[in-house]
């Protein structure tokens, strides 16, 4: 047990009953805890003199967004009124730690929560997610942010009902952060942001240990869910009105590893697309080293699988890719993209790029710019490298100064934007099917829809179209999105 439990210091309460139960028993335990929680929330409401409200704030990636839907589901089942206002009686930050500035943002916003709690002392504040897996963060919070009522990490999120009960029953900060888990607990209630689309976790954690990345340390080793459980969840979602699912994992291409007799990721993707009521399936994220021909054929053979592939390359320099532990070269990536585009000509490819990796030189960045100009990415998330304590890259000597990195970043961003603009411009005049997601934020006479290739299109329509698939023509290109019309 001690390998997955962080014992707490004497000045706050520690809980040691965190042995992992078999998944079925754990689900039952958490259902019972939810019942207990309902009466605790009722008592809390009586003290407050009104129905208690709760606000879940999400930082970071799609995996966190999906976790937040689960947190929200538990809070709603427990009797909280949900709100997006941080003046709520209970506020939980689901944090990210991929970059250092993500941590800084959380600390900054905690200051604001503190002033709200000063005005409303019964307010409860909780923190969870990847940032909480870092021991130095816990120490900082317990020293400088003592008003926080509960802290837990990524591995025991399925214990949220039990943790909430502890928080209401304790006057001290509840801290329960595990180093790892093998557990996957099914049957977690969740509240979806959109009624017609949903993320579905197919696996958790990552075994790749890219040298710059903290994910394997904060999300743990790779664990896949059984395909029968995943497909049953998709069937339930479809019968509840969901028509688009996004299969989520840090590296979906290694789905099933370690599970005896399990199907491959392409087979899972195909089966998901065949579920009655499912019109579109997306997935995220693919590691280039594991992307198989079978996956390319599966996407090519089904119009229900989205024409969008997010394929993080990170760098175009072979030396940097090696230092990053990525297991492919510039040439390998180009060949892979060529194969994908040949089999699926209408696919949009997006990527992630890092500038300022410690060993990176200006020449390395030029190789990345070459790659951007060779692939013509539809878009790219471009980041300046941020050292994460405990990762191998954090102790590598730096080859460039901050000024040089900033100049390289601007050069790369220019190339990314130029390619993205011309990729979008080439689609002007084409037609596609848009899933309408919402009313346009700026002009309510328009709706915003997402095409299979992930581009957004705004076109005339009203609320009645939300959740529907509409044929559109892309009449005008606005850089990275389109104005369109119904056809
Ligand atoms: S594949 Fe690499 S970058 Fe992606 S989560 Fe795993 S270690 Fe991090």
Coordinates of C-alpha atoms and ligand atoms in Angstrom, one line a residue:
X1 CA 0.0 0.0 0.0
X2 CA 2.7 2.5 0.9
X3 CA 3.9 2.6 -2.7
X4 CA 0.7 4.4 -3.7
X5 CA 0.1 6.5 -0.7
X6 CA 1.7 9.8 0.2
X7 CA 1.8 9.9 4.0
X8 CA 1.0 13.4 5.2
X9 CA 2.9 15.6 7.6
X10 CA 1.8 16.0 11.2
X11 CA 0.2 19.4 10.8
X12 CA -2.7 18.1 8.7
X13 CA -4.8 15.1 8.9
X14 CA -3.7 12.0 7.1
X15 CA -5.9 9.1 6.0
X16 CA -4.5 5.6 5.6
X17 CA -7.5 3.6 4.5
X18 CA -6.7 3.9 0.8
X19 CA -6.0 0.2 0.0
X20 CA -7.3 -0.5 -3.5
X21 CA -10.4 -2.6 -3.6
X22 CA -11.3 -4.7 -6.6
X23 CA -13.0 -2.4 -9.2
X24 CA -16.5 -3.7 -8.7
X25 CA -16.4 -3.4 -4.9
X26 CA -14.9 0.1 -5.2
X27 CA -17.7 1.2 -7.4
X28 CA -20.2 -0.1 -4.9
X29 CA -18.3 1.7 -2.0
X30 CA -18.4 5.0 -3.9
X31 CA -22.2 4.6 -4.6
X32 CA -22.7 4.1 -0.8
X33 CA -20.5 7.1 -0.1
X34 CA -22.6 9.2 -2.5
X35 CA -25.7 8.4 -0.5
X36 CA -23.8 9.5 2.7
X37 CA -22.6 12.6 0.9
X38 CA -26.2 13.6 0.0
X39 CA -27.1 14.0 3.7
X40 CA -23.8 15.9 4.4
X41 CA -24.6 18.3 1.5
X42 CA -28.1 18.7 2.9
X43 CA -26.7 19.7 6.3
X44 CA -24.2 22.0 4.6
X45 CA -27.1 23.7 2.8
X46 CA -28.9 24.2 6.2
X47 CA -25.9 25.9 7.6
X48 CA -25.6 28.1 4.6
X49 CA -29.3 28.9 4.5
X50 CA -29.6 28.1 0.8
X51 CA -29.1 25.3 -1.7
X52 CA -25.4 24.7 -1.9
X53 CA -23.8 25.5 -5.3
X54 CA -20.6 24.0 -6.8
X55 CA -18.2 25.2 -9.5
X56 CA -15.7 23.0 -11.3
X57 CA -12.9 24.9 -13.0
X58 CA -10.8 22.9 -15.6
X59 CA -7.2 23.7 -16.6
X60 CA -5.4 21.8 -19.3
X61 CA -6.2 19.0 -21.8
X62 CA -9.1 16.9 -23.0
X63 CA -8.3 14.3 -20.4
X64 CA -8.8 16.9 -17.6
X65 CA -12.0 18.1 -19.3
X66 CA -13.4 14.5 -19.2
X67 CA -12.3 14.1 -15.5
X68 CA -14.2 17.4 -14.8
X69 CA -17.4 15.9 -16.2
X70 CA -17.0 13.1 -13.7
X71 CA -16.4 15.5 -10.8
X72 CA -19.5 17.5 -12.0
X73 CA -21.5 14.3 -12.1
X74 CA -20.7 13.4 -8.5
X75 CA -21.5 16.9 -7.3
X76 CA -24.8 17.0 -9.1
X77 CA -25.8 13.5 -7.8
X78 CA -24.9 14.7 -4.2
X79 CA -27.3 17.6 -4.4
X80 CA -25.2 20.6 -5.4
X81 CA -26.6 23.2 -7.8
X82 CA -24.0 23.6 -10.6
X83 CA -22.6 27.0 -11.7
X84 CA -19.7 28.4 -13.5
X85 CA -19.3 31.2 -11.0
X86 CA -16.4 30.9 -8.6
X87 CA -18.5 32.6 -5.9
X88 CA -20.1 29.1 -5.5
X89 CA -20.1 27.5 -2.1
X90 CA -17.8 24.7 -3.2
X91 CA -15.1 25.4 -5.8
X92 CA -12.7 22.8 -7.2
X93 CA -9.8 23.5 -9.5
X94 CA -8.9 20.5 -11.7
X95 CA -5.3 21.5 -12.4
X96 CA -2.7 20.9 -15.2
X97 CA 1.1 20.9 -14.7
X98 CA 2.3 20.4 -18.3
X99 CA 3.9 23.8 -18.3
X100 CA 5.2 25.9 -15.4
X101 CA 2.9 28.8 -16.3
X102 CA -0.1 26.5 -15.7
X103 CA 1.1 26.2 -12.0
X104 CA 1.5 30.0 -11.8
X105 CA -2.0 30.6 -13.0
X106 CA -3.4 28.3 -10.4
X107 CA -1.5 30.0 -7.6
X108 CA -2.7 33.4 -8.9
X109 CA -6.3 32.4 -9.0
X110 CA -6.1 30.8 -5.5
X111 CA -5.4 34.3 -4.2
X112 CA -8.8 35.4 -5.6
X113 CA -10.6 32.4 -4.0
X114 CA -9.0 33.3 -0.7
X115 CA -10.6 36.8 -0.8
X116 CA -14.0 35.1 -1.6
X117 CA -13.6 32.8 1.3
X118 CA -12.8 35.7 3.7
X119 CA -16.3 37.1 2.8
X120 CA -18.0 33.7 3.0
X121 CA -16.2 31.5 5.6
X122 CA -18.3 28.4 5.0
X123 CA -17.0 28.3 1.4
X124 CA -15.1 25.1 0.6
X125 CA -12.1 25.0 -1.8
X126 CA -10.6 21.8 -3.3
X127 CA -7.7 21.1 -5.7
X128 CA -7.1 18.1 -7.8
X129 CA -5.5 17.0 -11.1
X130 CA -1.9 16.7 -12.4
X131 CA -0.4 19.6 -10.5
X132 CA -1.3 17.9 -7.2
X133 CA 0.9 14.9 -8.0
X134 CA 4.0 17.1 -7.4
X135 CA 5.1 16.9 -3.8
X136 CA 6.6 20.5 -3.9
X137 CA 3.2 21.8 -4.9
X138 CA 1.5 20.1 -1.9
X139 CA 4.1 21.6 0.4
X140 CA 3.6 25.1 -1.0
X141 CA -0.2 24.9 -0.7
X142 CA 0.0 23.6 2.9
X143 CA 2.3 26.4 3.8
X144 CA 1.0 29.4 1.9
X145 CA -2.6 28.5 1.0
X146 CA -3.9 27.0 4.3
X147 CA -7.5 28.0 3.5
X148 CA -7.7 25.1 0.9
X149 CA -10.0 22.3 2.3
X150 CA -9.1 19.3 0.2
X151 CA -6.3 18.1 -2.1
X152 CA -6.2 14.9 -4.2
X153 CA -4.4 13.7 -7.3
X154 CA -5.1 12.0 -10.6
X155 CA -5.1 8.4 -9.4
X156 CA -7.9 8.4 -6.8
X157 CA -10.4 10.7 -8.6
X158 CA -12.8 7.7 -8.5
X159 CA -12.9 8.2 -4.7
X160 CA -14.3 11.7 -5.1
X161 CA -17.6 10.9 -3.2
X162 CA -15.6 9.4 -0.3
X163 CA -13.1 12.4 -0.3
X164 CA -16.0 14.9 -0.2
X165 CA -17.5 13.1 2.8
X166 CA -14.1 13.4 4.6
X167 CA -13.9 17.0 3.7
X168 CA -17.3 17.8 5.2
X169 CA -16.5 15.8 8.3
X170 CA -13.0 17.3 9.0
X171 CA -11.9 20.7 10.1
X172 CA -8.4 20.2 8.7
X173 CA -7.2 20.0 5.1
X174 CA -7.8 16.6 3.6
X175 CA -4.8 15.5 1.6
X176 CA -4.9 12.2 -0.4
X177 CA -2.4 12.0 -3.2
X178 CA -1.2 8.6 -4.5
X179 CA 1.9 7.9 -6.5
X180 CA 0.2 5.4 -8.8
X181 CA -2.7 3.0 -9.3
X182 CA -3.6 0.0 -11.3
X183 CA -7.3 0.7 -10.7
X184 CA -9.9 1.6 -13.3
X185 CA -13.3 2.1 -11.8
X186 CA -16.3 2.0 -14.1
X187 CA -19.8 3.4 -13.6
X188 CA -18.8 6.9 -12.6
X189 CA -21.7 9.4 -12.9
X190 CA -20.8 12.4 -15.1
X191 CA -22.4 15.6 -16.4
X192 CA -21.6 16.4 -20.0
X193 CA -20.9 19.9 -21.2
X194 CA -22.7 19.2 -24.5
X195 CA -25.7 16.8 -24.6
X196 CA -24.7 15.6 -28.1
X197 CA -21.0 14.9 -27.7
X198 CA -18.8 13.3 -25.1
X199 CA -15.2 12.2 -24.4
X200 CA -14.7 8.6 -23.6
X201 CA -11.5 7.5 -21.8
X202 CA -10.1 4.4 -23.4
X203 CA -6.8 4.4 -21.4
X204 CA -5.0 6.2 -18.7
X205 CA -1.3 7.1 -18.1
X206 CA 1.6 6.9 -20.5
X207 CA 4.7 4.7 -20.7
X208 CA 6.7 6.7 -23.3
X209 CA 8.7 8.9 -21.0
X210 CA 9.5 11.7 -23.5
X211 CA 12.3 13.5 -21.7
X212 CA 10.5 16.8 -21.4
X213 CA 7.1 15.4 -20.3
X214 CA 5.8 15.1 -16.8
X215 CA 2.7 13.1 -17.7
X216 CA 4.0 9.6 -17.0
X217 CA 5.0 10.8 -13.5
X218 CA 1.6 12.5 -12.7
X219 CA -0.8 10.3 -14.6
X220 CA 1.1 7.0 -14.0
X221 CA 1.8 3.9 -16.1
X222 CA -0.4 3.1 -19.1
X223 CA -3.7 1.2 -18.3
X224 CA -6.3 0.4 -20.9
X225 CA -10.0 -0.1 -20.2
X226 CA -11.7 -3.3 -21.5
X227 CA -13.2 -2.7 -24.9
X228 CA -16.5 -4.3 -23.7
X229 CA -16.7 -1.5 -21.0
X230 CA -15.8 1.2 -23.5
X231 CA -18.4 0.1 -26.1
X232 CA -21.0 -0.4 -23.4
X233 CA -20.4 3.3 -22.3
X234 CA -20.7 4.5 -25.9
X235 CA -24.0 2.6 -26.3
X236 CA -25.3 4.2 -23.1
X237 CA -24.2 7.6 -24.4
X238 CA -25.8 7.0 -27.8
X239 CA -29.1 6.0 -26.1
X240 CA -28.8 9.3 -24.1
X241 CA -28.6 11.4 -27.3
X242 CA -24.9 11.5 -27.9
X243 CA -23.9 11.3 -31.6
X244 CA -20.2 12.2 -31.4
X245 CA -17.6 10.6 -29.2
X246 CA -14.0 11.4 -28.7
X247 CA -11.9 8.4 -27.7
X248 CA -9.3 9.7 -25.2
X249 CA -5.8 8.5 -24.2
X250 CA -2.3 9.9 -24.0
X251 CA -1.2 7.5 -26.7
X252 CA -4.3 5.8 -28.2
X253 CA -2.1 3.8 -30.7
X254 CA -0.8 1.6 -27.9
X255 CA -4.4 0.8 -26.7
X256 CA -4.8 -2.7 -25.2
X257 CA -1.1 -3.2 -24.3
X258 CA -0.9 -5.5 -21.3
X259 CA -4.6 -6.6 -21.6
X260 CA -4.9 -10.3 -22.6
X261 CA -7.1 -11.0 -25.6
X262 CA -8.0 -7.4 -26.2
X263 CA -8.8 -5.8 -29.7
X264 CA -6.5 -3.3 -31.3
X265 CA -7.2 0.5 -31.4
X266 CA -8.3 0.5 -35.0
X267 CA -10.8 -2.3 -34.3
X268 CA -12.1 -0.4 -31.3
X269 CA -12.4 2.7 -33.4
X270 CA -14.4 0.8 -36.0
X271 CA -16.7 -0.8 -33.4
X272 CA -17.3 2.6 -31.8
X273 CA -18.3 4.0 -35.2
X274 CA -20.7 1.1 -35.7
X275 CA -22.7 1.8 -32.5
X276 CA -26.3 2.7 -33.3
X277 CA -26.8 6.5 -33.1
X278 CA -23.1 7.3 -33.3
X279 CA -22.4 9.6 -36.3
X280 CA -18.9 10.7 -35.7
X281 CA -15.9 9.4 -33.8
X282 CA -12.8 11.4 -33.0
X283 CA -9.7 10.3 -31.1
X284 CA -6.8 11.9 -29.4
X285 CA -3.7 11.6 -29.1
X286 CA -1.6 9.6 -31.5
X287 CA 2.1 9.1 -31.1
X288 CA 3.7 9.0 -34.6
X289 CA 5.9 6.0 -33.6
X290 CA 2.9 3.7 -33.1
X291 CA 0.6 4.8 -35.8
X292 CA -0.2 1.7 -37.9
X293 CA -1.3 1.0 -41.4
X294 CA -4.3 -0.7 -40.0
X295 CA -5.3 2.6 -38.4
X296 CA -4.9 4.5 -41.7
X297 CA -7.0 1.9 -43.5
X298 CA -9.7 2.0 -40.8
X299 CA -10.0 5.8 -41.0
X300 CA -10.0 5.7 -44.8
X301 CA -12.8 3.1 -44.9
X302 CA -15.3 4.9 -42.7
X303 CA -16.9 8.3 -43.2
X304 CA -17.9 8.3 -39.5
X305 CA -14.3 8.5 -38.3
X306 CA -13.3 12.2 -38.3
X307 CA -11.0 13.6 -41.0
X308 CA -8.7 15.1 -38.4
X309 CA -5.5 13.6 -37.0
X310 CA -3.6 15.3 -34.3
X311 CA -0.1 13.9 -34.7
X312 CA 2.4 15.7 -32.3
X313 CA 5.8 15.9 -33.9
X314 CA 7.4 18.3 -31.4
X315 CA 10.6 19.0 -33.5
X316 CA 11.9 18.5 -37.0
X317 CA 15.5 18.0 -35.9
X318 CA 16.7 14.4 -35.6
X319 CA 19.1 15.3 -32.8
X320 CA 16.4 17.0 -30.8
X321 CA 13.9 14.2 -31.4
X322 CA 16.5 11.7 -30.1
X323 CA 17.2 13.8 -27.0
X324 CA 13.4 14.0 -26.5
X325 CA 13.2 10.2 -26.7
X326 CA 10.6 10.3 -29.5
X327 CA 11.7 7.2 -31.5
X328 CA 11.3 8.7 -35.0
X329 CA 13.2 11.0 -37.3
X330 CA 12.2 13.9 -39.5
X331 CA 12.2 11.5 -42.5
X332 CA 10.1 8.9 -40.7
X333 CA 7.5 11.6 -39.9
X334 CA 7.4 12.9 -43.5
X335 CA 6.9 9.3 -44.9
X336 CA 4.1 8.7 -42.4
X337 CA 2.3 11.9 -43.3
X338 CA 2.7 11.1 -47.0
X339 CA 1.2 7.6 -46.5
X340 CA -1.7 9.1 -44.5
X341 CA -2.5 11.9 -47.1
X342 CA -2.3 9.4 -49.9
X343 CA -4.9 7.1 -48.2
X344 CA -7.1 9.9 -46.8
X345 CA -6.7 13.0 -49.1
X346 CA -9.3 15.0 -47.2
X347 CA -7.7 14.6 -43.8
X348 CA -6.6 17.6 -41.7
X349 CA -3.3 17.1 -39.8
X350 CA -2.5 19.2 -36.8
X351 CA 0.5 18.9 -34.5
X352 CA 2.3 20.2 -31.4
X353 CA 5.7 21.9 -31.6
X354 CA 8.2 22.8 -28.8
X355 CA 10.7 25.6 -29.1
X356 CA 13.7 25.9 -26.7
X357 CA 14.2 22.3 -25.8
X358 CA 17.5 22.4 -23.8
X359 CA 19.8 20.9 -26.5
X360 CA 18.0 22.8 -29.4
X361 CA 20.0 25.2 -31.5
X362 CA 18.9 27.8 -34.1
X363 CA 19.8 25.2 -36.8
X364 CA 17.5 22.6 -35.1
X365 CA 14.6 25.2 -35.2
X366 CA 15.3 25.7 -39.0
X367 CA 14.8 21.9 -39.4
X368 CA 11.5 22.2 -37.6
X369 CA 10.5 25.1 -39.9
X370 CA 11.5 22.9 -42.9
X371 CA 9.2 20.2 -41.6
X372 CA 6.3 22.6 -41.2
X373 CA 6.7 23.8 -44.8
X374 CA 7.0 20.2 -46.0
X375 CA 3.9 18.8 -44.2
X376 CA 1.7 22.0 -44.5
X377 CA 0.0 21.4 -41.2
X378 CA -3.6 22.6 -40.9
X379 CA -2.6 24.0 -37.6
X380 CA -0.1 23.6 -34.8
X381 CA 0.1 24.3 -31.1
X382 CA 3.4 25.9 -30.6
X383 CA 4.9 26.1 -27.1
X384 CA 8.1 27.4 -25.5
X385 CA 9.8 24.6 -23.6
X386 CA 9.1 24.8 -19.9
X387 CA 11.3 22.6 -17.6
X388 CA 9.4 20.3 -15.3
X389 CA 11.2 19.2 -12.2
X390 CA 12.0 15.5 -12.2
X391 CA 12.1 15.0 -15.9
X392 CA 15.4 14.2 -17.6
X393 CA 15.3 17.3 -19.8
X394 CA 15.1 19.6 -16.8
X395 CA 18.8 18.9 -16.0
X396 CA 20.1 19.2 -19.5
X397 CA 22.3 22.3 -20.3
X398 CA 20.6 25.0 -22.4
X399 CA 22.0 25.7 -25.9
X400 CA 20.0 29.0 -26.5
X401 CA 19.4 32.1 -24.5
X402 CA 15.8 33.3 -23.8
X403 CA 16.1 36.0 -26.4
X404 CA 17.2 33.5 -29.0
X405 CA 14.4 31.1 -28.1
X406 CA 11.9 33.9 -28.4
X407 CA 13.2 34.9 -31.9
X408 CA 13.0 31.2 -32.9
X409 CA 9.5 30.9 -31.6
X410 CA 8.4 33.9 -33.7
X411 CA 10.1 32.5 -36.8
X412 CA 8.3 29.1 -36.3
X413 CA 5.0 30.7 -35.5
X414 CA 5.2 32.7 -38.7
X415 CA 5.7 29.5 -40.7
X416 CA 2.9 27.7 -38.9
X417 CA 0.4 30.5 -39.5
X418 CA 1.3 30.9 -43.2
X419 CA 0.8 27.2 -43.8
X420 CA -2.4 27.1 -41.7
X421 CA -3.8 30.1 -43.7
X422 CA -3.1 28.5 -47.0
X423 CA -4.5 25.1 -45.9
X424 CA -7.7 26.8 -44.8
X425 CA -7.9 29.0 -47.9
X426 CA -7.7 25.9 -50.2
X427 CA -10.9 24.6 -48.6
X428 CA -12.9 27.7 -49.5
X429 CA -15.8 26.8 -51.8
X430 CA -15.9 23.2 -50.6
X431 CA -18.8 21.5 -48.9
X432 CA -19.0 19.4 -45.7
X433 CA -21.2 18.3 -42.8
X434 CA -21.1 20.4 -39.7
X435 CA -22.2 19.3 -36.2
X436 CA -23.8 22.4 -34.8
X437 CA -22.4 23.0 -31.3
X438 CA -23.8 26.4 -30.2
X439 CA -25.0 29.8 -31.2
X440 CA -22.3 32.1 -32.4
X441 CA -20.9 34.0 -29.4
X442 CA -20.7 37.3 -31.3
X443 CA -23.7 37.1 -33.7
X444 CA -26.7 35.1 -32.4
X445 CA -28.2 35.0 -35.9
X446 CA -25.4 32.5 -36.7
X447 CA -24.6 29.1 -35.4
X448 CA -21.2 27.5 -34.9
X449 CA -20.6 24.1 -36.4
X450 CA -17.6 21.7 -36.4
X451 CA -16.7 19.9 -39.6
X452 CA -15.3 16.4 -39.6
X453 CA -11.8 17.9 -40.2
X454 CA -12.2 19.9 -37.0
X455 CA -12.5 23.3 -38.8
X456 CA -15.2 25.6 -37.4
X457 CA -17.9 27.2 -39.7
X458 CA -20.3 29.9 -38.7
X459 CA -23.6 30.1 -40.8
X460 CA -27.1 31.4 -40.4
X461 CA -29.3 29.3 -38.1
X462 CA -30.9 29.2 -34.7
X463 CA -31.0 27.2 -31.5
X464 CA -33.1 24.4 -33.1
X465 CA -30.0 23.3 -35.1
X466 CA -27.8 22.6 -32.0
X467 CA -26.8 19.0 -32.0
X468 CA -27.8 18.4 -35.7
X469 CA -25.6 17.6 -38.6
X470 CA -26.0 20.2 -41.4
X471 CA -24.6 20.2 -44.9
X472 CA -22.8 23.4 -45.5
X473 CA -20.8 25.2 -48.2
X474 CA -17.7 27.1 -47.0
X475 CA -18.2 30.4 -48.7
X476 CA -15.6 32.7 -47.0
X477 CA -12.3 31.9 -45.3
X478 CA -11.5 34.0 -42.2
X479 CA -8.0 32.8 -41.6
X480 CA -8.6 29.7 -39.4
X481 CA -12.4 29.4 -39.6
X482 CA -15.1 29.8 -42.2
X483 CA -18.3 31.6 -42.9
X484 CA -20.7 29.3 -44.6
X485 CA -24.2 28.7 -45.8
X486 CA -26.6 25.7 -45.6
X487 CA -27.0 23.6 -48.8
Ligands
LIG1 S1 3.8 10.3 -25.4 FE1 5.4 11.6 -24.5 S2 4.6 13.7 -24.6 FE2 2.8 12.3 -24.8 S3 2.1 12.0 -22.7 FE3 3.5 10.3 -23.1 S4 5.5 11.1 -22.3 FE4 4.2 12.8 -22.5

